[in-house]
């Protein structure tokens, strides 16, 4: 009394892999889960151009890439790639479903989402950034997410304003030269 005995259905006896089909094995979970890009309750802003680009990528994945991977008998690499494609499809569908499309401001009096901003660093270097939605960010093109520390400091700034923000290297000061 008072002791629990294991249920017979929970006992697992070792089995030779020779008796299992390849499809009985789970694919190893080596596909990293993408971190949430927006905190709970934050709006998912996208530019019109970004929404079109994401929709184009989604259409390509659904109409070209996924059917090609699904055709025939896929090997384990094809299954992993199919999982990656399916995960990207779900992400794009969720991003587009929750997106709030923002048209860039035609006014160049202050920085808004979709604007291109030219800034000068305290050392004299000049850089140009475009403020875009989280799902549009592309550091190689100098498109920065509106949630980034730099964009947060630039939003609502006007040409001539000096802004300060915290970069990984420490505090930085920039002067806004132009907003387009």
PDB file of C-alpha atoms in Angstrom:
ATOM      1  CA  UNK A   1       0.000   0.000   0.000  1.00  0.00           C
ATOM      2  CA  UNK A   2       1.143   3.507  -0.824  1.00  0.00           C
ATOM      3  CA  UNK A   3       3.622   2.254  -3.409  1.00  0.00           C
ATOM      4  CA  UNK A   4       3.031   2.813  -7.070  1.00  0.00           C
ATOM      5  CA  UNK A   5       3.848   0.087  -9.493  1.00  0.00           C
ATOM      6  CA  UNK A   6       4.780   0.880 -13.101  1.00  0.00           C
ATOM      7  CA  UNK A   7       2.029   0.250 -15.574  1.00  0.00           C
ATOM      8  CA  UNK A   8       2.793  -2.459 -18.058  1.00  0.00           C
ATOM      9  CA  UNK A   9       2.049  -0.151 -20.988  1.00  0.00           C
ATOM     10  CA  UNK A  10       4.873   2.177 -19.972  1.00  0.00           C
ATOM     11  CA  UNK A  11       7.571  -0.474 -20.067  1.00  0.00           C
ATOM     12  CA  UNK A  12       9.628  -0.188 -23.230  1.00  0.00           C
ATOM     13  CA  UNK A  13      11.750  -3.128 -24.215  1.00  0.00           C
ATOM     14  CA  UNK A  14      14.776  -2.528 -26.403  1.00  0.00           C
ATOM     15  CA  UNK A  15      14.127  -3.381 -30.037  1.00  0.00           C
ATOM     16  CA  UNK A  16      16.580  -3.966 -32.791  1.00  0.00           C
ATOM     17  CA  UNK A  17      16.571  -1.201 -35.409  1.00  0.00           C
ATOM     18  CA  UNK A  18      16.358  -3.949 -38.008  1.00  0.00           C
ATOM     19  CA  UNK A  19      12.650  -4.250 -37.209  1.00  0.00           C
ATOM     20  CA  UNK A  20      11.904  -0.568 -37.803  1.00  0.00           C
ATOM     21  CA  UNK A  21      11.132   1.275 -41.038  1.00  0.00           C
ATOM     22  CA  UNK A  22      13.090   4.392 -41.954  1.00  0.00           C
ATOM     23  CA  UNK A  23       9.857   6.378 -41.616  1.00  0.00           C
ATOM     24  CA  UNK A  24       9.646   5.309 -37.929  1.00  0.00           C
ATOM     25  CA  UNK A  25      12.651   7.494 -37.121  1.00  0.00           C
ATOM     26  CA  UNK A  26      12.043  11.115 -36.320  1.00  0.00           C
ATOM     27  CA  UNK A  27      14.100  13.635 -38.196  1.00  0.00           C
ATOM     28  CA  UNK A  28      16.575  15.155 -35.753  1.00  0.00           C
ATOM     29  CA  UNK A  29      15.502  18.566 -34.527  1.00  0.00           C
ATOM     30  CA  UNK A  30      18.474  20.441 -36.017  1.00  0.00           C
ATOM     31  CA  UNK A  31      16.290  23.166 -37.488  1.00  0.00           C
ATOM     32  CA  UNK A  32      16.594  26.070 -35.062  1.00  0.00           C
ATOM     33  CA  UNK A  33      13.358  27.701 -33.981  1.00  0.00           C
ATOM     34  CA  UNK A  34      13.331  31.317 -35.050  1.00  0.00           C
ATOM     35  CA  UNK A  35      13.077  33.714 -32.131  1.00  0.00           C
ATOM     36  CA  UNK A  36      10.051  35.922 -31.904  1.00  0.00           C
ATOM     37  CA  UNK A  37      10.939  39.173 -33.623  1.00  0.00           C
ATOM     38  CA  UNK A  38       8.205  41.240 -32.031  1.00  0.00           C
ATOM     39  CA  UNK A  39       7.287  41.421 -28.381  1.00  0.00           C
ATOM     40  CA  UNK A  40       3.731  40.504 -27.454  1.00  0.00           C
ATOM     41  CA  UNK A  41       1.327  43.283 -28.333  1.00  0.00           C
ATOM     42  CA  UNK A  42       3.695  45.112 -30.709  1.00  0.00           C
ATOM     43  CA  UNK A  43       2.341  45.951 -34.151  1.00  0.00           C
ATOM     44  CA  UNK A  44       3.844  44.189 -37.146  1.00  0.00           C
ATOM     45  CA  UNK A  45       4.506  47.178 -39.396  1.00  0.00           C
ATOM     46  CA  UNK A  46       5.516  46.565 -43.008  1.00  0.00           C
ATOM     47  CA  UNK A  47       6.144  48.926 -45.886  1.00  0.00           C
ATOM     48  CA  UNK A  48       4.050  48.399 -49.032  1.00  0.00           C
ATOM     49  CA  UNK A  49       7.167  47.271 -50.910  1.00  0.00           C
ATOM     50  CA  UNK A  50       8.099  44.859 -48.119  1.00  0.00           C
ATOM     51  CA  UNK A  51       4.617  43.329 -48.083  1.00  0.00           C
ATOM     52  CA  UNK A  52       4.810  42.778 -51.851  1.00  0.00           C
ATOM     53  CA  UNK A  53       8.260  41.200 -51.530  1.00  0.00           C
ATOM     54  CA  UNK A  54       7.133  38.863 -48.715  1.00  0.00           C
ATOM     55  CA  UNK A  55       4.011  37.887 -50.683  1.00  0.00           C
ATOM     56  CA  UNK A  56       6.196  37.144 -53.720  1.00  0.00           C
ATOM     57  CA  UNK A  57       8.472  34.934 -51.617  1.00  0.00           C
ATOM     58  CA  UNK A  58       5.446  33.128 -50.158  1.00  0.00           C
ATOM     59  CA  UNK A  59       3.965  32.559 -53.623  1.00  0.00           C
ATOM     60  CA  UNK A  60       7.297  31.157 -54.875  1.00  0.00           C
ATOM     61  CA  UNK A  61       7.589  28.793 -51.910  1.00  0.00           C
ATOM     62  CA  UNK A  62       4.005  27.552 -52.292  1.00  0.00           C
ATOM     63  CA  UNK A  63       3.922  27.276 -56.080  1.00  0.00           C
ATOM     64  CA  UNK A  64       7.492  26.263 -56.990  1.00  0.00           C
ATOM     65  CA  UNK A  65       9.775  25.199 -54.179  1.00  0.00           C
ATOM     66  CA  UNK A  66       7.414  23.147 -51.987  1.00  0.00           C
ATOM     67  CA  UNK A  67       5.870  21.141 -54.861  1.00  0.00           C
ATOM     68  CA  UNK A  68       9.360  20.349 -56.164  1.00  0.00           C
ATOM     69  CA  UNK A  69      10.431  19.027 -52.753  1.00  0.00           C
ATOM     70  CA  UNK A  70       7.201  17.055 -52.283  1.00  0.00           C
ATOM     71  CA  UNK A  71       7.448  15.258 -55.632  1.00  0.00           C
ATOM     72  CA  UNK A  72       8.755  11.711 -55.559  1.00  0.00           C
ATOM     73  CA  UNK A  73      10.213   9.942 -52.543  1.00  0.00           C
ATOM     74  CA  UNK A  74      12.255  12.431 -50.574  1.00  0.00           C
ATOM     75  CA  UNK A  75      15.434  11.436 -48.789  1.00  0.00           C
ATOM     76  CA  UNK A  76      16.252  12.755 -45.320  1.00  0.00           C
ATOM     77  CA  UNK A  77      17.901  15.914 -46.696  1.00  0.00           C
ATOM     78  CA  UNK A  78      14.803  16.661 -48.776  1.00  0.00           C
ATOM     79  CA  UNK A  79      12.634  16.166 -45.696  1.00  0.00           C
ATOM     80  CA  UNK A  80      14.780  18.606 -43.722  1.00  0.00           C
ATOM     81  CA  UNK A  81      14.579  21.137 -46.548  1.00  0.00           C
ATOM     82  CA  UNK A  82      10.810  20.606 -46.731  1.00  0.00           C
ATOM     83  CA  UNK A  83      10.574  21.310 -42.994  1.00  0.00           C
ATOM     84  CA  UNK A  84      12.591  24.504 -43.468  1.00  0.00           C
ATOM     85  CA  UNK A  85      10.350  25.584 -46.349  1.00  0.00           C
ATOM     86  CA  UNK A  86       7.195  24.787 -44.370  1.00  0.00           C
ATOM     87  CA  UNK A  87       8.491  26.758 -41.390  1.00  0.00           C
ATOM     88  CA  UNK A  88       9.262  29.745 -43.659  1.00  0.00           C
ATOM     89  CA  UNK A  89       5.801  29.466 -45.260  1.00  0.00           C
ATOM     90  CA  UNK A  90       4.135  29.545 -41.825  1.00  0.00           C
ATOM     91  CA  UNK A  91       6.274  32.510 -40.787  1.00  0.00           C
ATOM     92  CA  UNK A  92       5.433  34.466 -43.946  1.00  0.00           C
ATOM     93  CA  UNK A  93       1.727  33.652 -43.672  1.00  0.00           C
ATOM     94  CA  UNK A  94       1.664  34.820 -40.046  1.00  0.00           C
ATOM     95  CA  UNK A  95       3.686  37.939 -40.834  1.00  0.00           C
ATOM     96  CA  UNK A  96       1.419  38.929 -43.727  1.00  0.00           C
ATOM     97  CA  UNK A  97      -1.754  38.092 -41.794  1.00  0.00           C
ATOM     98  CA  UNK A  98      -0.717  40.285 -38.846  1.00  0.00           C
ATOM     99  CA  UNK A  99       0.926  43.038 -40.916  1.00  0.00           C
ATOM    100  CA  UNK A 100      -0.108  46.621 -40.694  1.00  0.00           C
ATOM    101  CA  UNK A 101       0.948  48.183 -43.999  1.00  0.00           C
ATOM    102  CA  UNK A 102       2.417  51.660 -43.641  1.00  0.00           C
ATOM    103  CA  UNK A 103       2.939  54.029 -46.558  1.00  0.00           C
ATOM    104  CA  UNK A 104       6.129  56.049 -46.249  1.00  0.00           C
ATOM    105  CA  UNK A 105       5.590  59.668 -45.379  1.00  0.00           C
ATOM    106  CA  UNK A 106       5.839  61.966 -48.387  1.00  0.00           C
ATOM    107  CA  UNK A 107       7.005  64.660 -46.009  1.00  0.00           C
ATOM    108  CA  UNK A 108      10.728  64.864 -45.350  1.00  0.00           C
ATOM    109  CA  UNK A 109      10.396  66.896 -42.180  1.00  0.00           C
ATOM    110  CA  UNK A 110      10.827  63.943 -39.799  1.00  0.00           C
ATOM    111  CA  UNK A 111      11.770  60.243 -39.862  1.00  0.00           C
ATOM    112  CA  UNK A 112       8.998  57.648 -40.217  1.00  0.00           C
ATOM    113  CA  UNK A 113       8.819  53.983 -41.161  1.00  0.00           C
ATOM    114  CA  UNK A 114       9.738  53.542 -44.831  1.00  0.00           C
ATOM    115  CA  UNK A 115      11.912  56.657 -44.991  1.00  0.00           C
ATOM    116  CA  UNK A 116      15.536  56.719 -46.063  1.00  0.00           C
ATOM    117  CA  UNK A 117      17.695  58.620 -43.594  1.00  0.00           C
ATOM    118  CA  UNK A 118      21.204  59.956 -44.173  1.00  0.00           C
ATOM    119  CA  UNK A 119      23.207  60.550 -40.997  1.00  0.00           C
ATOM    120  CA  UNK A 120      26.666  61.779 -40.142  1.00  0.00           C
ATOM    121  CA  UNK A 121      28.660  60.181 -37.360  1.00  0.00           C
ATOM    122  CA  UNK A 122      30.647  62.284 -34.923  1.00  0.00           C
ATOM    123  CA  UNK A 123      33.852  61.252 -36.751  1.00  0.00           C
ATOM    124  CA  UNK A 124      32.507  62.624 -40.046  1.00  0.00           C
ATOM    125  CA  UNK A 125      31.482  59.352 -41.725  1.00  0.00           C
ATOM    126  CA  UNK A 126      28.149  59.481 -43.571  1.00  0.00           C
ATOM    127  CA  UNK A 127      25.738  56.536 -43.685  1.00  0.00           C
ATOM    128  CA  UNK A 128      22.283  55.997 -45.170  1.00  0.00           C
ATOM    129  CA  UNK A 129      19.634  53.707 -43.664  1.00  0.00           C
ATOM    130  CA  UNK A 130      16.088  52.786 -44.565  1.00  0.00           C
ATOM    131  CA  UNK A 131      13.676  52.248 -41.671  1.00  0.00           C
ATOM    132  CA  UNK A 132      11.582  49.139 -42.427  1.00  0.00           C
ATOM    133  CA  UNK A 133       9.419  46.498 -40.761  1.00  0.00           C
ATOM    134  CA  UNK A 134      10.958  43.734 -38.667  1.00  0.00           C
ATOM    135  CA  UNK A 135      10.479  41.115 -41.407  1.00  0.00           C
ATOM    136  CA  UNK A 136      12.061  43.394 -44.037  1.00  0.00           C
ATOM    137  CA  UNK A 137      15.329  44.166 -42.244  1.00  0.00           C
ATOM    138  CA  UNK A 138      18.392  43.518 -44.398  1.00  0.00           C
ATOM    139  CA  UNK A 139      21.690  44.700 -42.948  1.00  0.00           C
ATOM    140  CA  UNK A 140      23.549  44.199 -46.240  1.00  0.00           C
ATOM    141  CA  UNK A 141      21.228  46.773 -47.836  1.00  0.00           C
ATOM    142  CA  UNK A 142      21.310  49.031 -44.719  1.00  0.00           C
ATOM    143  CA  UNK A 143      17.592  48.410 -44.136  1.00  0.00           C
ATOM    144  CA  UNK A 144      17.099  48.458 -40.388  1.00  0.00           C
ATOM    145  CA  UNK A 145      14.124  47.297 -38.375  1.00  0.00           C
ATOM    146  CA  UNK A 146      12.023  49.983 -36.759  1.00  0.00           C
ATOM    147  CA  UNK A 147      12.559  48.038 -33.500  1.00  0.00           C
ATOM    148  CA  UNK A 148      16.375  48.405 -33.610  1.00  0.00           C
ATOM    149  CA  UNK A 149      18.016  50.853 -31.181  1.00  0.00           C
ATOM    150  CA  UNK A 150      19.257  53.022 -34.060  1.00  0.00           C
ATOM    151  CA  UNK A 151      15.835  53.239 -35.716  1.00  0.00           C
ATOM    152  CA  UNK A 152      14.140  53.898 -32.382  1.00  0.00           C
ATOM    153  CA  UNK A 153      16.491  56.858 -31.869  1.00  0.00           C
ATOM    154  CA  UNK A 154      15.938  58.112 -35.438  1.00  0.00           C
ATOM    155  CA  UNK A 155      12.122  57.906 -35.501  1.00  0.00           C
ATOM    156  CA  UNK A 156      10.603  61.413 -35.342  1.00  0.00           C
ATOM    157  CA  UNK A 157      14.026  63.063 -35.746  1.00  0.00           C
ATOM    158  CA  UNK A 158      14.288  65.950 -38.221  1.00  0.00           C
ATOM    159  CA  UNK A 159      17.151  67.033 -40.483  1.00  0.00           C
ATOM    160  CA  UNK A 160      19.719  68.816 -38.338  1.00  0.00           C
ATOM    161  CA  UNK A 161      18.786  66.913 -35.145  1.00  0.00           C
ATOM    162  CA  UNK A 162      21.456  65.148 -33.158  1.00  0.00           C
ATOM    163  CA  UNK A 163      20.463  61.791 -31.766  1.00  0.00           C
ATOM    164  CA  UNK A 164      22.191  59.489 -29.309  1.00  0.00           C
ATOM    165  CA  UNK A 165      21.711  55.743 -29.114  1.00  0.00           C
ATOM    166  CA  UNK A 166      23.378  52.761 -27.531  1.00  0.00           C
ATOM    167  CA  UNK A 167      25.193  50.521 -30.007  1.00  0.00           C
ATOM    168  CA  UNK A 168      26.970  47.278 -29.067  1.00  0.00           C
ATOM    169  CA  UNK A 169      30.198  49.318 -29.044  1.00  0.00           C
ATOM    170  CA  UNK A 170      28.708  51.899 -26.647  1.00  0.00           C
ATOM    171  CA  UNK A 171      27.012  55.298 -26.892  1.00  0.00           C
ATOM    172  CA  UNK A 172      27.034  56.880 -30.344  1.00  0.00           C
ATOM    173  CA  UNK A 173      25.915  60.286 -31.536  1.00  0.00           C
ATOM    174  CA  UNK A 174      24.653  60.986 -35.058  1.00  0.00           C
ATOM    175  CA  UNK A 175      23.394  64.069 -36.856  1.00  0.00           C
ATOM    176  CA  UNK A 176      20.451  63.646 -39.220  1.00  0.00           C
ATOM    177  CA  UNK A 177      21.386  65.150 -42.590  1.00  0.00           C
ATOM    178  CA  UNK A 178      18.475  64.172 -44.828  1.00  0.00           C
ATOM    179  CA  UNK A 179      15.122  62.338 -44.729  1.00  0.00           C
ATOM    180  CA  UNK A 180      13.633  60.969 -47.959  1.00  0.00           C
TER     181      UNK A 180
END
